[in-house]
Short mmCIF file of N, CA and C in Angstrom, two decimals:
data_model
loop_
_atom_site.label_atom_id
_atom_site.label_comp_id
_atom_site.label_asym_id
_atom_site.label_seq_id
_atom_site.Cartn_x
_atom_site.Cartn_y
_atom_site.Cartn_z
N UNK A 627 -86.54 4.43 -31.25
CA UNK A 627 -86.88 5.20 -32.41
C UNK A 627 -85.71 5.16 -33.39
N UNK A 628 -86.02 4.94 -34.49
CA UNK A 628 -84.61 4.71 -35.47
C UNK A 628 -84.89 5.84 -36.56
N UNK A 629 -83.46 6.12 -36.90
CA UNK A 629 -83.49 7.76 -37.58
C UNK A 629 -83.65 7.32 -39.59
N UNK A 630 -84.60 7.51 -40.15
CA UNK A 630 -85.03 6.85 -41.41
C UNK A 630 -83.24 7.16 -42.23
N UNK A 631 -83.37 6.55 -43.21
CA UNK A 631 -81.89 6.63 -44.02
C UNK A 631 -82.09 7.73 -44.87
N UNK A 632 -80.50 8.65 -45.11
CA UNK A 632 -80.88 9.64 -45.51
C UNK A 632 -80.95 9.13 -47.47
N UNK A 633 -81.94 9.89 -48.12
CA UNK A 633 -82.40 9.31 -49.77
C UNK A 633 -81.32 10.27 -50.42
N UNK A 634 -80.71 9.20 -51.55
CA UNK A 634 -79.27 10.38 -52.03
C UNK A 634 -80.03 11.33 -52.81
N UNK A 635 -78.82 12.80 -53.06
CA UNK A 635 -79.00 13.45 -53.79
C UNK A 635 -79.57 13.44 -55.11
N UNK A 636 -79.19 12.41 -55.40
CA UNK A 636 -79.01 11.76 -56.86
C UNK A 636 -80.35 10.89 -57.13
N UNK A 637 -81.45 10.68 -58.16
CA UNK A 637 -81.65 9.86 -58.54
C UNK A 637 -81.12 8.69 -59.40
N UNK A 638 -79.95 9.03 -60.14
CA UNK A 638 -79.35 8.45 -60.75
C UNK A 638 -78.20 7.72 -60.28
N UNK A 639 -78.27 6.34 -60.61
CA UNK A 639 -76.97 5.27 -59.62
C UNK A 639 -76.05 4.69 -60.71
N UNK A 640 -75.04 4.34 -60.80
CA UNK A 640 -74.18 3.48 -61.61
C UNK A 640 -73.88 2.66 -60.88
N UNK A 641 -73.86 1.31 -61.10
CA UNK A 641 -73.84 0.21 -60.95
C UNK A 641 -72.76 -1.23 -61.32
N UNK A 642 -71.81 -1.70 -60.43
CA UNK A 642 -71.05 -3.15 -60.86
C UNK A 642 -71.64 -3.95 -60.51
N UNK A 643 -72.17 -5.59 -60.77
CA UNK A 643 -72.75 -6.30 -60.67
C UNK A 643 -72.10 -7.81 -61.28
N UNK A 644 -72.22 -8.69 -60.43
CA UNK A 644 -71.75 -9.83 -61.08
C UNK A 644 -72.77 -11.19 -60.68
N UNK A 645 -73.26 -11.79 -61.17
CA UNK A 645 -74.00 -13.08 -60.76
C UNK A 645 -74.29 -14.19 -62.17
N UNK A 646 -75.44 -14.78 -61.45
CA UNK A 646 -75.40 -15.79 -62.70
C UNK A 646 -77.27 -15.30 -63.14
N UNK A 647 -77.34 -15.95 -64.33
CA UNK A 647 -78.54 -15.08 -64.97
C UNK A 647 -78.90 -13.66 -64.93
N UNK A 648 -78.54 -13.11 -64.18
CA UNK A 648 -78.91 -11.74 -63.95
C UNK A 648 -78.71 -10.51 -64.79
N UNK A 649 -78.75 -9.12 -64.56
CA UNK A 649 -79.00 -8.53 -65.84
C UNK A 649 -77.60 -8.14 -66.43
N UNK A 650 -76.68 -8.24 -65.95
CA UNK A 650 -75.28 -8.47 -66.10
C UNK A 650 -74.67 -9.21 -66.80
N UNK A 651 -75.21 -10.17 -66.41
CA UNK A 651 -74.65 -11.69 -66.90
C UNK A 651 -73.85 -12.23 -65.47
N UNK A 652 -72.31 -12.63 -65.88
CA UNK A 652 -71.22 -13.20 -65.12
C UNK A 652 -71.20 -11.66 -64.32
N UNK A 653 -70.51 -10.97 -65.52
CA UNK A 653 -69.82 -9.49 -64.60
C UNK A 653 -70.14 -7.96 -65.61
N UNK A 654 -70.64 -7.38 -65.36
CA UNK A 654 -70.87 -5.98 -65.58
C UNK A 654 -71.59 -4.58 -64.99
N UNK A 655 -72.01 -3.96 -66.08
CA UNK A 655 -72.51 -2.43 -65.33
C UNK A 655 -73.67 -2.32 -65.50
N UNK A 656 -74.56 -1.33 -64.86
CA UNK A 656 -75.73 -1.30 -64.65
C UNK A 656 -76.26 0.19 -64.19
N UNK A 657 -77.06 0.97 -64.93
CA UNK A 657 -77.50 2.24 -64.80
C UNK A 657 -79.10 2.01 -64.38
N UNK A 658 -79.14 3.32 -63.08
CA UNK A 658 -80.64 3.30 -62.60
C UNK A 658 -80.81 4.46 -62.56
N UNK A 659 -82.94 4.95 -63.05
CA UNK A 659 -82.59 6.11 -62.71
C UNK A 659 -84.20 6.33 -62.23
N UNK A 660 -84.29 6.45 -61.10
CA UNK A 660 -85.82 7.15 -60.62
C UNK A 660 -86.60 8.19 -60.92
N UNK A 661 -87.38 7.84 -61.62
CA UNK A 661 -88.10 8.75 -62.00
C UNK A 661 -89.46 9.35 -61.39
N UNK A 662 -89.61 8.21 -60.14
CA UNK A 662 -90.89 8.83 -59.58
C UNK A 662 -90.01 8.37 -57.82
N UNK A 663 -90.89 8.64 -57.06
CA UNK A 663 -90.07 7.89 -55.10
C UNK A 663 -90.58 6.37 -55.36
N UNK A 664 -90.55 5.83 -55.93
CA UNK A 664 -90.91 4.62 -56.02
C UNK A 664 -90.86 3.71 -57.30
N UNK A 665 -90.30 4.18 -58.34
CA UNK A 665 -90.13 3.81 -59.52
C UNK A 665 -88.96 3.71 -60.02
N UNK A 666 -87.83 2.94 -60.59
CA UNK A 666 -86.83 3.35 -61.56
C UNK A 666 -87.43 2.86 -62.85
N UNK A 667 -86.24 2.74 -63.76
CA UNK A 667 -86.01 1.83 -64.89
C UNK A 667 -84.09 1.87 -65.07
N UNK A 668 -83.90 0.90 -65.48
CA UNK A 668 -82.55 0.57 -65.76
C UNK A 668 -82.06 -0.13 -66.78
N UNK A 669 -80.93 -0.07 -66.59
CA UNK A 669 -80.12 -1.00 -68.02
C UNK A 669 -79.12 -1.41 -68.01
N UNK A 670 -78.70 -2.69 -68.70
CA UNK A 670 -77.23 -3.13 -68.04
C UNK A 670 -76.69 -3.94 -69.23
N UNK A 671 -75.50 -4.06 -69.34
CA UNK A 671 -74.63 -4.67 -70.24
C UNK A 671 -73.46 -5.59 -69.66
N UNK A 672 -73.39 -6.52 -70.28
CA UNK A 672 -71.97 -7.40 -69.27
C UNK A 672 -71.48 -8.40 -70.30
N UNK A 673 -71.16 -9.41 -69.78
CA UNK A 673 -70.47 -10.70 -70.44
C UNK A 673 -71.08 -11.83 -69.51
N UNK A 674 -71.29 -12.88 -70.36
CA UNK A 674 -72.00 -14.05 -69.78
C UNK A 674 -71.35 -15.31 -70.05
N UNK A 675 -72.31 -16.60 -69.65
CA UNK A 675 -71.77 -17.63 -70.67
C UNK A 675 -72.10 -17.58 -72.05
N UNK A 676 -73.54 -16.51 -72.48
CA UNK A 676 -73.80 -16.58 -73.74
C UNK A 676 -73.12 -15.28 -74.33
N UNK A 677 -72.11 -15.27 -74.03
CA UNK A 677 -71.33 -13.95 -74.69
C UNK A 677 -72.17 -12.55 -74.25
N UNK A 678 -72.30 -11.83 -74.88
CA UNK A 678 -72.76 -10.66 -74.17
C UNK A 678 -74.18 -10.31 -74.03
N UNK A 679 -74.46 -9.53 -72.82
CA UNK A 679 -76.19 -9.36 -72.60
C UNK A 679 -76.45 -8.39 -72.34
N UNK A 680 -77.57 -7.42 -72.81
CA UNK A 680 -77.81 -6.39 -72.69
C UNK A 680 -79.34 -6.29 -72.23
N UNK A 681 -79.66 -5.48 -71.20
CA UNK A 681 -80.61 -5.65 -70.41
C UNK A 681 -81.45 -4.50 -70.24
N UNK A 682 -82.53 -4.43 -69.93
CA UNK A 682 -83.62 -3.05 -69.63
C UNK A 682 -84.16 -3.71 -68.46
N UNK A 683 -84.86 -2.90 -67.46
CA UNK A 683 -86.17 -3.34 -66.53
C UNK A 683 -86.44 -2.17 -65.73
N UNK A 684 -87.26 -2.21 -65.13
CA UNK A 684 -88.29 -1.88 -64.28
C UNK A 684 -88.15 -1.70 -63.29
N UNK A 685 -88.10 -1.11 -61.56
CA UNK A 685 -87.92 -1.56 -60.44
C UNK A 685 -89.13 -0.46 -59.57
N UNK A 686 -89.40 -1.39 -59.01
CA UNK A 686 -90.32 -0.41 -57.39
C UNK A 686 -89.61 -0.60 -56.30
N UNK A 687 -89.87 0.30 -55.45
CA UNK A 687 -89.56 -0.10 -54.19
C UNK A 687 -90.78 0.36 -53.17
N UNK A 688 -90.11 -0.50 -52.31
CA UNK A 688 -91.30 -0.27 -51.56
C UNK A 688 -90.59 1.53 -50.21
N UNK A 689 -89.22 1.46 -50.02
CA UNK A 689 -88.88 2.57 -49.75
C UNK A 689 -87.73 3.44 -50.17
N UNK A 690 -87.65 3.48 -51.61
CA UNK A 690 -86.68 3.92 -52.40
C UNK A 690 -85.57 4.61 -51.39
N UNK A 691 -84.17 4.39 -51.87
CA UNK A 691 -83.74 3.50 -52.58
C UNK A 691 -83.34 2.19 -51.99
N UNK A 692 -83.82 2.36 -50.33
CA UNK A 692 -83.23 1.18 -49.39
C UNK A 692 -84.57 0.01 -49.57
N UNK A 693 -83.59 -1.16 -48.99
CA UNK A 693 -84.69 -2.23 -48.38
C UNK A 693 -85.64 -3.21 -50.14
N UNK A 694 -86.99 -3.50 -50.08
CA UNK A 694 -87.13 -4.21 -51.19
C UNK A 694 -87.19 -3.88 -52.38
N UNK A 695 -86.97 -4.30 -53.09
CA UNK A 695 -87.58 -3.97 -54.56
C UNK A 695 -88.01 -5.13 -55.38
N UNK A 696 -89.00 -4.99 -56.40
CA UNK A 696 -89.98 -5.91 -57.23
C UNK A 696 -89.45 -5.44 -58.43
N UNK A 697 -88.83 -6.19 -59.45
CA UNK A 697 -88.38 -5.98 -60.74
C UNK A 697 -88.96 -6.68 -62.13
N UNK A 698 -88.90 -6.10 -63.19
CA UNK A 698 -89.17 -7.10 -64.51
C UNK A 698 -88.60 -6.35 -65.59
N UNK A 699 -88.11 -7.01 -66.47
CA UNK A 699 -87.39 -6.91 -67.79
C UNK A 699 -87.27 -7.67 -68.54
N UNK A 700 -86.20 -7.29 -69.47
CA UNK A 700 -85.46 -8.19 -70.81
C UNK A 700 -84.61 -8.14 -70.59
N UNK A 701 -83.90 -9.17 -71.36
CA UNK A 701 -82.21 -9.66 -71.31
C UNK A 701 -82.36 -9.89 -72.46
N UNK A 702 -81.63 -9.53 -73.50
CA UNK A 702 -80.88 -10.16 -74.46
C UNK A 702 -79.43 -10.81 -74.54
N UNK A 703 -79.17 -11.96 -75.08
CA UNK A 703 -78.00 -12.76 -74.79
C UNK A 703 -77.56 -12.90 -76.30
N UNK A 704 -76.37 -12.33 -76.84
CA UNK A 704 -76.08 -12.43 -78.05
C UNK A 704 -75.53 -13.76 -78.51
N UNK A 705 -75.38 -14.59 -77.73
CA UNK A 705 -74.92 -15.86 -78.16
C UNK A 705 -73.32 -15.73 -79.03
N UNK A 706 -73.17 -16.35 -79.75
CA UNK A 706 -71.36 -16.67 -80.90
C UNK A 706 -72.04 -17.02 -81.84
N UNK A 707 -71.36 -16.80 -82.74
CA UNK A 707 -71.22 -16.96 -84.02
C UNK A 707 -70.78 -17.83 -84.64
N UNK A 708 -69.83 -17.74 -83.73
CA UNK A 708 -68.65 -19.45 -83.97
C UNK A 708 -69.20 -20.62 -83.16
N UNK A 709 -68.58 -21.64 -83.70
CA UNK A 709 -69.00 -22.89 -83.41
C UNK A 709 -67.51 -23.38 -82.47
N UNK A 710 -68.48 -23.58 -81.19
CA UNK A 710 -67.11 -23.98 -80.18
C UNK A 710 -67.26 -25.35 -79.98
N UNK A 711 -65.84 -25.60 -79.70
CA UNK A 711 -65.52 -27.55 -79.95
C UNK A 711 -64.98 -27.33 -78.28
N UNK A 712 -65.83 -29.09 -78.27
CA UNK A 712 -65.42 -29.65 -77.18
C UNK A 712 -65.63 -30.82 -77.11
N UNK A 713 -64.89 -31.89 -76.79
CA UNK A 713 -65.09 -33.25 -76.45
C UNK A 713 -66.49 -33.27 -74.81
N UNK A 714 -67.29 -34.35 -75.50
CA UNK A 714 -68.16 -34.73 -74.89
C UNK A 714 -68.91 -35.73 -75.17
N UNK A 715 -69.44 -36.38 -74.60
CA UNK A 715 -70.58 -37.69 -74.64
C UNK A 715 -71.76 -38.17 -75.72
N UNK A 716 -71.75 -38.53 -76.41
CA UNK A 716 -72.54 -38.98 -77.95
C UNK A 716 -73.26 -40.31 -77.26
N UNK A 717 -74.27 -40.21 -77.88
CA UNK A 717 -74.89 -41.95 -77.68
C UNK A 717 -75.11 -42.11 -79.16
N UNK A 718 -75.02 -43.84 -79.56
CA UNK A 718 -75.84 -44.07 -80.88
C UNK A 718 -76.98 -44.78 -80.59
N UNK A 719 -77.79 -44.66 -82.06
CA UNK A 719 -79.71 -45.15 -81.58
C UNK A 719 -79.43 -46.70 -81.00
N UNK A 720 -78.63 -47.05 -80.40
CA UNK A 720 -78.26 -48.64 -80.38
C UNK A 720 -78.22 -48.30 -78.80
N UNK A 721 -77.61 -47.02 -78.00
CA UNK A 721 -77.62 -47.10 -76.67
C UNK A 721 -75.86 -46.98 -76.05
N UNK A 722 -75.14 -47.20 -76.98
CA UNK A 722 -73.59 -46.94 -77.00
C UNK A 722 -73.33 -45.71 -76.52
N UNK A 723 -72.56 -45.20 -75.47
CA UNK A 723 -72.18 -43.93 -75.56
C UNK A 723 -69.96 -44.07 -75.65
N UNK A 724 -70.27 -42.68 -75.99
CA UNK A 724 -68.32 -42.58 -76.47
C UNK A 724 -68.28 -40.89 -76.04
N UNK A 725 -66.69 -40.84 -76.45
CA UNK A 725 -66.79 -39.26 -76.49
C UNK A 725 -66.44 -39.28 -77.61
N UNK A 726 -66.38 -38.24 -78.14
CA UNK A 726 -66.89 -37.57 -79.70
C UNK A 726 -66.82 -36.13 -79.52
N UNK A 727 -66.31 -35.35 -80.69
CA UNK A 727 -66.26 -34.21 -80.62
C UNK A 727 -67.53 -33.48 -81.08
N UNK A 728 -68.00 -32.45 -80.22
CA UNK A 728 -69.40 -32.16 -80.41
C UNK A 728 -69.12 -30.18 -80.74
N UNK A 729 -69.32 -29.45 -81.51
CA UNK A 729 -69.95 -28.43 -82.01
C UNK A 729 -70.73 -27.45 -81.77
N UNK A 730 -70.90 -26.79 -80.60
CA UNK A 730 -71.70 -25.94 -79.85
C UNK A 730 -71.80 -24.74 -80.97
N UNK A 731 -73.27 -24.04 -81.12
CA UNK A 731 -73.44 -22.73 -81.78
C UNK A 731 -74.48 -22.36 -81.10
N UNK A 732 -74.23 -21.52 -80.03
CA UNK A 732 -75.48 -20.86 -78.88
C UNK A 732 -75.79 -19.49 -80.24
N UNK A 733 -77.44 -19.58 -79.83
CA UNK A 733 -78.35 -18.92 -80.42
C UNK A 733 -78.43 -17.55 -79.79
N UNK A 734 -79.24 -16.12 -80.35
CA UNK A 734 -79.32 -15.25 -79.56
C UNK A 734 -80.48 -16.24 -78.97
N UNK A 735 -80.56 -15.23 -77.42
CA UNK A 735 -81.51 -15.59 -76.78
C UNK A 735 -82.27 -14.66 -75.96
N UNK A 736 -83.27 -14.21 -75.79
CA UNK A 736 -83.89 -13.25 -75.13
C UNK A 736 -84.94 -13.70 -73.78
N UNK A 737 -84.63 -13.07 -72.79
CA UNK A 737 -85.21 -13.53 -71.81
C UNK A 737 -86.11 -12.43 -70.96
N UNK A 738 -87.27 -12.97 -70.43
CA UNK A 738 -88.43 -12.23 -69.52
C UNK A 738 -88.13 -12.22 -67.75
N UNK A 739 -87.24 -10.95 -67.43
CA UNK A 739 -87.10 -11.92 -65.90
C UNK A 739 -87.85 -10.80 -65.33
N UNK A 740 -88.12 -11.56 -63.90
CA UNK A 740 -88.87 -10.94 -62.66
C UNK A 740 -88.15 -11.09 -61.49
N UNK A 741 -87.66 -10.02 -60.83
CA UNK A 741 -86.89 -10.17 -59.61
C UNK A 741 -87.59 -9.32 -58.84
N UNK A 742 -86.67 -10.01 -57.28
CA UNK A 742 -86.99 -9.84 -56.26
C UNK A 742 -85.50 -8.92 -55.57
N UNK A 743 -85.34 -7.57 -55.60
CA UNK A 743 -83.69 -7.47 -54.80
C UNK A 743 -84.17 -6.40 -52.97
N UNK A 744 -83.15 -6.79 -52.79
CA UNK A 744 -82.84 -6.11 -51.46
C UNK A 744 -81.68 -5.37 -51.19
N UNK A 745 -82.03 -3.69 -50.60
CA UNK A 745 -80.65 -2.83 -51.24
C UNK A 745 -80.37 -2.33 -49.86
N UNK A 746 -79.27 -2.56 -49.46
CA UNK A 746 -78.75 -2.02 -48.20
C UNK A 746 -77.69 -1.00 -48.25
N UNK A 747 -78.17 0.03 -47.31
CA UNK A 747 -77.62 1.07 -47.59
C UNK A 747 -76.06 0.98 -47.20
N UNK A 748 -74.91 1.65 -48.04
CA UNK A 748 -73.78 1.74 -47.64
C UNK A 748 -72.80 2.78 -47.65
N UNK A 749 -72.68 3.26 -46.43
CA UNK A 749 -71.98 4.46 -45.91
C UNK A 749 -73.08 5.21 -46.38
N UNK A 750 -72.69 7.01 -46.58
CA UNK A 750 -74.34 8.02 -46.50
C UNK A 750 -75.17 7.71 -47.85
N UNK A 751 -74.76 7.28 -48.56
CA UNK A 751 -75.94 7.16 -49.81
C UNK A 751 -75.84 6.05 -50.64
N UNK A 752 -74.73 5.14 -50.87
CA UNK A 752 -74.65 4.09 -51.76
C UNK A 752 -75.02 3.03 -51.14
N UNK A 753 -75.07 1.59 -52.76
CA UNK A 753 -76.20 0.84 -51.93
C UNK A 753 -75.56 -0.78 -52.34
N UNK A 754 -75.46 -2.05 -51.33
CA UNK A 754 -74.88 -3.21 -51.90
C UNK A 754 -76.32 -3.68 -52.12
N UNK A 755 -76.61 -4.42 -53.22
CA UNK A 755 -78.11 -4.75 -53.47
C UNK A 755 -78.03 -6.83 -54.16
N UNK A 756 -78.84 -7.37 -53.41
CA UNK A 756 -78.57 -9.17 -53.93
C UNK A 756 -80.53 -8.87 -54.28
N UNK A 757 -79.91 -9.66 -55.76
CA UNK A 757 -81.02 -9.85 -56.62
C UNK A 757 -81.30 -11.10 -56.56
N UNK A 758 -82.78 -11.57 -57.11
CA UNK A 758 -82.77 -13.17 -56.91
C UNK A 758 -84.31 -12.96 -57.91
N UNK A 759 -84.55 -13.82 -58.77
CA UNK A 759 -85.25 -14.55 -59.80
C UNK A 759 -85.51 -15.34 -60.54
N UNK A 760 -86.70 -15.45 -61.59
CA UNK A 760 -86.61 -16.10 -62.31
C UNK A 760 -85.99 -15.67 -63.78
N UNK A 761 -85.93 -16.07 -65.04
CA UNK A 761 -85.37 -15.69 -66.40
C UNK A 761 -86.36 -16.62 -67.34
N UNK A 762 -87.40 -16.14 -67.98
CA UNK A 762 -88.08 -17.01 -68.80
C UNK A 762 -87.49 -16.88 -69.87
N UNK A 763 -87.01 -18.09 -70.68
CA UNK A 763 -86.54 -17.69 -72.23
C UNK A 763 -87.32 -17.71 -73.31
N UNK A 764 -87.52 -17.16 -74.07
CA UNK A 764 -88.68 -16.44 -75.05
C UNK A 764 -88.12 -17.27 -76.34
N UNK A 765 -87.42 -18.12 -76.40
CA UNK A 765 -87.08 -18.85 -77.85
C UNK A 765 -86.67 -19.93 -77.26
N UNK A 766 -86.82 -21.24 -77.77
CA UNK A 766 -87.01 -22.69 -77.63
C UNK A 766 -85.80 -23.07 -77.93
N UNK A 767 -84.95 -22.42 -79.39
CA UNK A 767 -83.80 -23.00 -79.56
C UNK A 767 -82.94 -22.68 -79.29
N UNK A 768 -81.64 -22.58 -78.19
CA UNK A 768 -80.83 -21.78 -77.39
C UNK A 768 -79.63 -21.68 -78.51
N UNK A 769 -79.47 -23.28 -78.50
CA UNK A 769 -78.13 -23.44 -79.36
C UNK A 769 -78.25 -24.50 -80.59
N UNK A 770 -77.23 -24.93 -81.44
CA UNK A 770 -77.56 -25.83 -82.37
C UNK A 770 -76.34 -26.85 -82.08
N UNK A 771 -76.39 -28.09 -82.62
CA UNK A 771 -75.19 -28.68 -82.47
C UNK A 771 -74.42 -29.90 -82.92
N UNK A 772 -73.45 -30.26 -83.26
CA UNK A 772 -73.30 -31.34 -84.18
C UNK A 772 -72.20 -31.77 -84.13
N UNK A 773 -72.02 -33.23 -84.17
CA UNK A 773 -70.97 -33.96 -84.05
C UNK A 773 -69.93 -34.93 -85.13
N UNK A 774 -68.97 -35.03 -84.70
CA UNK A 774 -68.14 -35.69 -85.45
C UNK A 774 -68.92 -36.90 -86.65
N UNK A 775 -69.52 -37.54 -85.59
CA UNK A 775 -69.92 -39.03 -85.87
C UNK A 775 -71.35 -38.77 -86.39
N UNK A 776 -71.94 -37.90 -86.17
CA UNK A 776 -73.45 -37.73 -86.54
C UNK A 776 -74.19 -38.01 -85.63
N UNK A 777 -74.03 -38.62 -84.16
CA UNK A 777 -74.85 -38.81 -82.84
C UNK A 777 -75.21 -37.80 -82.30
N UNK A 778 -76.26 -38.35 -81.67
CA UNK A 778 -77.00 -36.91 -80.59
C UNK A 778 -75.75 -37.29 -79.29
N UNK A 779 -75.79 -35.76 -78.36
CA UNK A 779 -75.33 -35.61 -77.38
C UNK A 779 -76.53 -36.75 -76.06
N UNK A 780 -75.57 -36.82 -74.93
CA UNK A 780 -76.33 -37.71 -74.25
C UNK A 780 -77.42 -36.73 -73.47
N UNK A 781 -78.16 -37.23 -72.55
CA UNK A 781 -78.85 -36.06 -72.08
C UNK A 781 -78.01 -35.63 -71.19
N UNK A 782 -76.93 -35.88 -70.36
CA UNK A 782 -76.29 -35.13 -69.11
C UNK A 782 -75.59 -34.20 -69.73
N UNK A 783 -74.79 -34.26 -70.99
CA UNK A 783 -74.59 -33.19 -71.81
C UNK A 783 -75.39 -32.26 -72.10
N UNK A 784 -76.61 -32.30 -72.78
CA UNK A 784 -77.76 -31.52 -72.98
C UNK A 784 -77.96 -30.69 -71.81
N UNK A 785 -77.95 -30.90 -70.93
CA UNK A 785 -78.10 -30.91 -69.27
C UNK A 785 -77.32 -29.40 -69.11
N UNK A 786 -75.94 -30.13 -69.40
CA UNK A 786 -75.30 -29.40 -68.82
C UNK A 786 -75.17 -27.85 -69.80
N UNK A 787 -75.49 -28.21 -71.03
CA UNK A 787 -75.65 -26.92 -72.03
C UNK A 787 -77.22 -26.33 -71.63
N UNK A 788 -78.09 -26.31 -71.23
CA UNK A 788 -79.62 -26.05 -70.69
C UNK A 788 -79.24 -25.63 -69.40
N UNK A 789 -77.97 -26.00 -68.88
CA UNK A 789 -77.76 -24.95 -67.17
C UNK A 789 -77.33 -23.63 -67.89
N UNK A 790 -76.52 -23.94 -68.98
CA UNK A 790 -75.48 -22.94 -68.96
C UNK A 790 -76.42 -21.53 -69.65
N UNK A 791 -77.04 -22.19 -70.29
CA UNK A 791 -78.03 -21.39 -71.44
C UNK A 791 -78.89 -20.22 -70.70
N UNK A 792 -79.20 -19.26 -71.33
CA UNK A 792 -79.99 -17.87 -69.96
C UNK A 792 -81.27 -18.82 -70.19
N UNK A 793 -81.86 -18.25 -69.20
CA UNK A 793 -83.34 -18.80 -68.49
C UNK A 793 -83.13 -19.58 -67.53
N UNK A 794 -83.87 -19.09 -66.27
CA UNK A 794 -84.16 -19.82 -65.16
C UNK A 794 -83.41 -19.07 -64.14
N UNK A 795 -83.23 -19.63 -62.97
CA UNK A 795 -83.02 -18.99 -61.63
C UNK A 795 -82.12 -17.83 -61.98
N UNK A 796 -82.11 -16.33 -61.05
CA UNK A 796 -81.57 -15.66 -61.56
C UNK A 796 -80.91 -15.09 -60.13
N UNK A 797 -79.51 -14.80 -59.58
CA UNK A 797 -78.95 -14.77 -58.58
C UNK A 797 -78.03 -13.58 -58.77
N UNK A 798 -77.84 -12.10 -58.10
CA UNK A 798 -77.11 -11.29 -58.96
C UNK A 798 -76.48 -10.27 -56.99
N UNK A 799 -75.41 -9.99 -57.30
CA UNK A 799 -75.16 -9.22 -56.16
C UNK A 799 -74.24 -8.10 -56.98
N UNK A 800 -74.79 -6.29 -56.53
CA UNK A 800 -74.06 -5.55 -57.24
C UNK A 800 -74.10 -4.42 -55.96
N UNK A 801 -73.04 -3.35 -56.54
CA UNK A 801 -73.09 -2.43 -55.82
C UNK A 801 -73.14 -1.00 -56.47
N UNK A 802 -74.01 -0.04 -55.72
CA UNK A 802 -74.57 0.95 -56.54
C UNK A 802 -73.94 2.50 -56.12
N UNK A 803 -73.67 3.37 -56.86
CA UNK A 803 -73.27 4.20 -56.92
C UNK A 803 -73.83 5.72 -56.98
N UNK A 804 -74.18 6.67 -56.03
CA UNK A 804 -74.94 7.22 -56.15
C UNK A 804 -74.08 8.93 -56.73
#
């Protein structure tokens, strides 16, 4: 017979969190607050690769506050302003590639995610919780970009700016504060 976990005092948790896509971003904070035994909503702010993100969502559980939870929200990703330089890979319409200095200007970007987390209880009421999802991005153009020479970037470049960019897998481990 196992003795159920005791549910904190508190509906309300504060939250550190660091992962990649997630509602954080890289690294920040995160407020929850239950409003029903099975319901929160939350919000979170951090620093990313797209500069800063500010987040809302949703959460159920299936046995508040331990064990699964089913999530959905927004992310907003404020992107820069500035145009960041970096040497990287150009092709011309001929098939030539070089390096060339290329011009990054990430766009805001707003994203639809749906997670999946699991919150394990730690010591009498606080909680370490690993998030895992998707991040749909709600605008097509992330960033803009332009080069020395006037060439497009190659695609492994593109590539590698479309990893970096929010949307898609979303991987987040935080710990909660009751």
């Amino acid at each position: 017979m196992s003795i159920p976990a005791p549910i904190p005092d508190s509906r309300f948790s504060i939250a550190i969190e660091s992962g990649w896509n997630g509602y954080c971003g890289l690294f920040g904070g995160r407020i929850d607050y239950a409003f029903t035994d099975s319901l929160s909503i939350n919000g979170g702010l951090g620093l990313g690769l797209w500069m800063y993100r500010l987040s809302a969502g949703m959460r159920w559980y299936a046995n508040y506050p331990y064990g699964l939870a089913l999530g959905i929200g927004v992310a907003y990703n404020t992107g820069s302003n500035e145009e960041m330089k970096q040497k990287g890979k150009v092709e011309t319409s001929y098939g030539t590639t070089f390096q060339d200095n290329i011009y990054i200007k990430e766009k805001p970007v707003t994203t639809l995610n749906f997670t999946l987390a699991y919150n394990f209880r730690m010591g009498s009421k606080n909680i370490l919780y690993v998030e895992t999802g998707y991040a749909v991005p709600l605008n097509s153009k992330k960033y803009t970009y332009r080069t020395d020479t006037g060439n497009k970037m190659t695609k492994e470049e593109k590539d590698a700016f479309d990893i970096m960019a929010p949307g898609g897998i979303m991987l987040s481990v935080g710990y909660a504060f009751f």
